[in-house]
């Protein structure tokens, strides 16, 4: 078994930056034809040209059904297939106690982190995967936050917890043609989480992880490649926590 993705077509949301871009790069280097999307056309175009290996792009906001339908149609028109879907785009528009969240920001959080992966999965299933020969794979990017509680990020964590359960549910429904798995990263050094790792705070978090460092986008891309490739062919419905051991570590300040 190897980690090659030759002959596969992959669609990666949030592929212009951070974790999504690293996954798109790893897939393209592993032989897949890759379509990336994000809201900003110029960022997508630049990322696709830097990723190379025939990477294509299509600007869309995953929160809007008409835009993701156009995205899936464009992927099928361009490459004739969509064997791998990575639901990576995420949003965190609210910080604070969950009890105080306003409904617009609650809805936005659910829309981008949970509804969009469902809608994209429906589109890929109905337009291609259900009639395919099989070997398809969906990978959802959740968060360790979806497995615990947090004073400030509870709303985001509820959505990420929903994504973990959605992964199990869809895996049960879509096998054997499609495997559905999830990755729950800890703190990864991207712009999305910069406020949590920049400066001294990052060093403190890193020291609290058994592995003694924060995550890199390449950590997540490696796992996403392993899951999509033949190596992951008997795993479905699972969430792989990648957090340097943070979730299982003793919390010194609460002992
Ligand atoms: N970084 C961490 O510590 C961490 C930890 C756990 C989980 N995660 C999860 O990992 C995923 C990727 O995060 P990241 O850290 O790589 O973030 P990032 O570096 O900020 O990149 C986010 C990507 O998503 C795109 N995006 C955002 N909203 C979108 C929307 N509505 N429609 C389409 N594209 C959208 C952004 O491009 P545009 O702005 O052009 O749309 C960008 O390409 C997210 O789901 C996040 O929740 C991150």
Coordinates of N, CA and C in Angstrom, one line a residue, residues 92-224:
X92 N -15.4 31.1 12.7 CA -15.6 31.3 14.1 C -16.0 32.8 14.4
X93 N -17.2 33.2 14.0 CA -17.5 34.6 14.1 C -17.9 35.1 15.5
X94 N -17.9 34.2 16.5 CA -18.3 34.6 17.9 C -17.3 34.1 18.9
X95 N -16.9 34.9 19.9 CA -16.2 34.4 21.0 C -16.9 34.9 22.3
X96 N -17.1 34.0 23.2 CA -17.7 34.4 24.5 C -18.6 33.3 25.0
X97 N -19.2 33.5 26.1 CA -20.1 32.4 26.6 C -21.2 32.0 25.7
X98 N -21.4 30.8 25.5 CA -22.5 30.3 24.6 C -23.8 30.8 25.0
X99 N -24.0 31.0 26.3 CA -25.3 31.4 26.8 C -25.7 32.8 26.2
X100 N -24.7 33.6 25.8 CA -24.9 35.0 25.3 C -24.9 35.1 23.8
X101 N -24.7 34.1 23.1 CA -24.6 34.2 21.6 C -25.9 34.7 21.0
X102 N -25.8 35.6 20.0 CA -26.9 36.1 19.2 C -27.2 35.1 18.1
X103 N -28.5 35.0 17.7 CA -28.9 34.0 16.7 C -28.2 34.2 15.3
X104 N -27.9 35.4 14.8 CA -27.2 35.5 13.5 C -25.8 34.9 13.6
X105 N -25.1 35.1 14.6 CA -23.7 34.5 14.7 C -23.8 33.0 15.0
X106 N -24.8 32.6 15.8 CA -25.0 31.1 16.0 C -25.2 30.5 14.6
X107 N -26.2 31.0 13.8 CA -26.6 30.5 12.5 C -25.4 30.4 11.6
X108 N -24.6 31.5 11.6 CA -23.4 31.6 10.7 C -22.4 30.5 11.0
X109 N -22.2 30.3 12.3 CA -21.3 29.3 12.8 C -21.7 27.9 12.3
X110 N -23.0 27.6 12.5 CA -23.5 26.3 12.1 C -23.5 26.1 10.6
X111 N -23.8 27.2 9.9 CA -23.9 27.2 8.4 C -22.6 26.8 7.8
X112 N -21.5 27.5 8.2 CA -20.2 27.2 7.5 C -19.6 25.9 8.0
X113 N -19.7 25.7 9.3 CA -18.9 24.5 9.9 C -19.7 23.2 9.7
X114 N -21.0 23.2 9.7 CA -21.8 22.0 9.7 C -22.7 21.8 8.5
X115 N -23.5 22.9 8.2 CA -24.4 22.7 7.0 C -23.6 22.6 5.7
X116 N -22.6 23.4 5.5 CA -21.8 23.4 4.3 C -21.3 22.0 4.0
X117 N -20.6 21.3 5.0 CA -20.1 20.0 4.7 C -21.2 19.0 4.3
X118 N -22.4 19.2 4.9 CA -23.6 18.3 4.6 C -24.0 18.6 3.1
X119 N -24.2 19.8 2.8 CA -24.6 20.2 1.4 C -23.6 19.7 0.4
X120 N -22.3 20.0 0.6 CA -21.3 19.5 -0.3 C -21.3 18.0 -0.5
X121 N -21.5 17.3 0.6 CA -21.5 15.9 0.6 C -22.7 15.4 -0.3
X122 N -23.9 16.0 0.0 CA -25.1 15.7 -0.8 C -24.8 15.9 -2.3
X123 N -24.2 17.0 -2.6 CA -24.0 17.3 -4.1 C -23.0 16.3 -4.7
X124 N -21.9 16.1 -4.0 CA -20.9 15.1 -4.5 C -21.5 13.7 -4.7
X125 N -22.3 13.3 -3.7 CA -23.0 12.0 -3.7 C -24.0 11.9 -4.8
X126 N -24.9 12.9 -4.9 CA -25.9 12.8 -5.9 C -25.4 13.0 -7.4
X127 N -24.4 13.8 -7.5 CA -24.0 14.1 -8.9 C -22.9 13.2 -9.4
X128 N -22.2 12.5 -8.5 CA -21.1 11.6 -8.9 C -20.9 10.3 -8.1
X129 N -20.7 10.5 -6.8 CA -20.2 9.4 -6.0 C -21.2 8.2 -6.0
X130 N -22.5 8.4 -5.9 CA -23.4 7.2 -5.8 C -23.4 6.3 -7.0
X131 N -23.0 6.9 -8.2 CA -22.9 6.1 -9.4 C -21.5 5.7 -9.8
X132 N -20.6 6.0 -8.9 CA -19.2 5.8 -9.2 C -18.8 4.3 -8.9
X133 N -17.6 3.9 -9.2 CA -17.1 2.5 -9.0 C -16.8 2.4 -7.5
X134 N -16.8 3.4 -6.7 CA -16.4 3.4 -5.3 C -15.1 3.9 -5.1
X135 N -14.5 3.7 -3.9 CA -13.2 4.3 -3.6 C -13.2 5.8 -3.3
X136 N -14.4 6.3 -3.1 CA -14.5 7.7 -2.8 C -14.3 8.0 -1.3
X137 N -13.9 9.2 -1.0 CA -13.5 9.5 0.4 C -13.9 11.0 0.7
X138 N -14.5 11.1 1.9 CA -14.8 12.5 2.4 C -14.1 12.7 3.7
X139 N -13.4 13.8 3.8 CA -12.7 14.1 5.0 C -13.2 15.5 5.6
X140 N -13.7 15.5 6.8 CA -14.2 16.7 7.4 C -13.1 17.2 8.4
X141 N -12.9 18.5 8.4 CA -11.9 19.0 9.3 C -12.7 19.7 10.5
X142 N -12.7 19.0 11.6 CA -13.4 19.4 12.8 C -12.3 20.2 13.7
X143 N -12.4 19.9 15.0 CA -11.4 20.5 16.0 C -11.5 19.7 17.3
X144 N -10.4 19.7 18.0 CA -10.5 19.1 19.4 C -11.5 19.8 20.2
X145 N -11.8 21.0 19.8 CA -12.9 21.7 20.6 C -14.2 21.0 20.5
X146 N -14.4 20.2 19.5 CA -15.7 19.5 19.3 C -15.8 18.3 20.3
X147 N -14.7 18.1 21.0 CA -14.7 16.9 22.0 C -14.6 17.4 23.4
X148 N -14.7 18.7 23.6 CA -14.6 19.2 25.0 C -15.3 20.5 25.1
X149 N -15.2 21.3 26.2 CA -15.8 22.5 26.3 C -14.8 23.7 26.4
X150 N -15.3 24.9 26.2 CA -14.4 26.0 26.2 C -15.1 27.3 26.6
X151 N -14.6 28.1 27.5 CA -15.3 29.3 27.9 C -15.6 30.3 26.8
X152 N -14.7 30.4 25.8 CA -14.9 31.4 24.8 C -15.3 30.9 23.4
X153 N -15.0 29.6 23.2 CA -15.3 29.0 21.8 C -16.4 28.0 21.8
X154 N -17.3 28.1 22.8 CA -18.3 27.0 22.9 C -19.2 26.9 21.7
X155 N -19.6 28.0 21.0 CA -20.5 28.0 19.9 C -19.8 27.2 18.7
X156 N -18.5 27.6 18.4 CA -17.7 27.0 17.4 C -17.6 25.5 17.7
X157 N -17.4 25.2 19.0 CA -17.2 23.8 19.4 C -18.4 23.0 19.2
X158 N -19.6 23.6 19.5 CA -20.9 22.8 19.2 C -20.9 22.4 17.8
X159 N -20.6 23.4 16.9 CA -20.7 23.1 15.4 C -19.7 22.0 15.1
X160 N -18.5 22.1 15.6 CA -17.4 21.1 15.3 C -17.8 19.7 15.9
X161 N -18.5 19.7 17.1 CA -19.0 18.4 17.6 C -20.1 17.8 16.7
X162 N -20.9 18.7 16.2 CA -21.9 18.3 15.2 C -21.3 17.6 14.0
X163 N -20.2 18.2 13.5 CA -19.5 17.7 12.3 C -18.9 16.3 12.6
X164 N -18.5 16.1 13.8 CA -18.0 14.8 14.2 C -19.1 13.7 14.1
X165 N -20.3 14.1 14.6 CA -21.4 13.1 14.6 C -21.9 13.0 13.1
X166 N -21.9 14.1 12.4 CA -22.3 14.0 11.0 C -21.4 13.0 10.2
X167 N -20.2 13.1 10.6 CA -19.2 12.1 9.9 C -19.6 10.7 10.2
X168 N -20.0 10.3 11.4 CA -20.4 9.0 11.7 C -21.7 8.6 11.0
X169 N -22.6 9.5 11.0 CA -23.9 9.3 10.4 C -23.8 9.0 8.9
X170 N -23.0 9.9 8.2 CA -22.9 9.8 6.7 C -22.0 8.6 6.4
X171 N -21.1 8.2 7.2 CA -20.3 7.0 7.0 C -21.2 5.8 7.0
X172 N -22.1 5.8 7.9 CA -23.0 4.6 8.0 C -23.9 4.5 6.8
X173 N -24.3 5.7 6.2 CA -25.2 5.7 5.1 C -24.5 5.5 3.8
X174 N -23.3 6.0 3.6 CA -22.7 6.1 2.3 C -21.7 5.0 1.9
X175 N -21.4 4.1 2.9 CA -20.6 2.9 2.5 C -21.3 2.0 1.6
X176 N -20.7 1.1 0.9 CA -19.3 1.0 0.7 C -18.6 1.9 -0.3
X177 N -19.4 2.7 -1.0 CA -18.8 3.5 -2.1 C -18.0 4.7 -1.5
X178 N -18.5 5.2 -0.4 CA -17.8 6.4 0.1 C -17.4 6.2 1.6
X179 N -16.2 6.5 1.9 CA -15.8 6.5 3.3 C -15.8 8.0 3.8
X180 N -16.3 8.1 5.0 CA -16.4 9.5 5.6 C -15.6 9.5 6.9
X181 N -14.6 10.3 7.0 CA -13.8 10.4 8.2 C -13.6 11.9 8.5
X182 N -13.0 12.1 9.7 CA -12.8 13.4 10.2 C -11.5 13.5 10.9
X183 N -10.9 14.7 10.9 CA -9.7 15.0 11.6 C -10.0 16.1 12.6
X184 N -9.6 16.0 13.8 CA -9.8 17.0 14.9 C -8.5 17.6 15.3
X185 N -8.1 18.7 14.7 CA -6.8 19.2 15.0 C -6.8 20.0 16.4
X186 N -5.7 20.0 17.0 CA -5.4 20.9 18.1 C -4.9 22.2 17.5
X187 N -4.2 23.0 18.3 CA -3.8 24.3 17.8 C -2.7 24.2 16.6
X188 N -3.1 24.7 15.5 CA -2.2 24.7 14.3 C -1.8 26.1 13.9
X189 N -0.6 26.3 13.6 CA -0.1 27.6 13.3 C -0.5 28.2 12.0
X190 N -1.8 28.7 11.9 CA -2.3 29.3 10.8 C -2.9 30.7 11.2
X191 N -3.3 31.5 10.2 CA -3.9 32.8 10.5 C -5.2 32.7 11.3
X192 N -5.9 31.6 11.1 CA -7.2 31.4 11.7 C -7.1 31.4 13.3
X193 N -6.0 30.8 13.7 CA -5.9 30.7 15.2 C -4.7 31.5 15.7
X194 N -4.3 32.5 15.0 CA -3.1 33.3 15.3 C -3.1 33.9 16.7
X195 N -4.3 34.4 17.1 CA -4.5 35.0 18.4 C -4.2 34.0 19.5
X196 N -4.3 32.7 19.3 CA -4.1 31.7 20.3 C -2.7 31.2 20.4
X197 N -1.9 31.5 19.3 CA -0.5 30.9 19.3 C 0.6 31.9 19.2
X198 N 0.2 33.2 18.8 CA 1.3 34.2 18.6 C 1.9 34.6 19.9
X199 N 3.2 34.8 19.9 CA 3.9 35.3 21.1 C 4.0 34.3 22.2
X200 N 4.0 34.8 23.4 CA 4.3 33.9 24.6 C 3.2 32.8 24.8
X201 N 1.9 33.2 24.4 CA 0.8 32.3 24.6 C 1.0 31.0 23.9
X202 N 1.6 31.1 22.7 CA 1.9 29.9 21.9 C 2.9 29.0 22.6
X203 N 3.9 29.6 23.2 CA 4.9 28.8 23.9 C 4.3 28.1 25.1
X204 N 3.4 28.7 25.8 CA 2.7 28.1 26.9 C 1.9 26.9 26.5
X205 N 1.1 27.1 25.4 CA 0.3 26.0 24.9 C 1.1 24.9 24.5
X206 N 2.2 25.2 23.7 CA 3.1 24.1 23.2 C 3.7 23.3 24.4
X207 N 4.0 24.0 25.5 CA 4.6 23.3 26.6 C 3.6 22.4 27.3
X208 N 2.3 22.8 27.2 CA 1.3 21.9 27.9 C 1.0 20.7 27.1
X209 N 1.4 20.6 25.8 CA 1.2 19.4 25.0 C 2.3 18.4 25.3
X210 N 1.9 17.1 25.4 CA 3.0 16.1 25.6 C 4.1 16.1 24.5
X211 N 3.7 16.5 23.3 CA 4.7 16.5 22.2 C 5.5 17.8 22.2
X212 N 5.2 18.7 23.1 CA 6.0 19.9 23.3 C 6.1 20.9 22.2
X213 N 5.1 20.8 21.2 CA 5.1 21.8 20.2 C 3.7 22.0 19.7
X214 N 3.4 23.1 18.9 CA 2.2 23.3 18.3 C 2.1 22.5 17.0
X215 N 0.9 22.4 16.4 CA 0.8 21.7 15.1 C 1.2 22.5 13.9
X216 N 1.6 21.8 12.9 CA 1.9 22.4 11.6 C 0.9 21.9 10.6
X217 N 0.7 22.7 9.6 CA -0.3 22.3 8.6 C 0.1 21.0 7.9
X218 N 1.4 20.7 7.9 CA 1.8 19.5 7.3 C 1.4 18.2 8.1
X219 N 1.3 18.4 9.4 CA 0.8 17.3 10.3 C -0.6 16.9 9.8
X220 N -1.5 17.8 9.6 CA -2.8 17.5 9.1 C -2.9 17.0 7.7
X221 N -2.1 17.6 6.8 CA -2.0 17.1 5.4 C -1.6 15.7 5.3
X222 N -0.6 15.3 6.2 CA -0.2 13.9 6.1 C -1.3 12.9 6.5
X223 N -2.0 13.3 7.5 CA -3.1 12.4 7.9 C -4.2 12.4 6.8
X224 N -4.5 13.6 6.3 CA -5.6 13.6 5.3 C -5.2 12.8 4.0

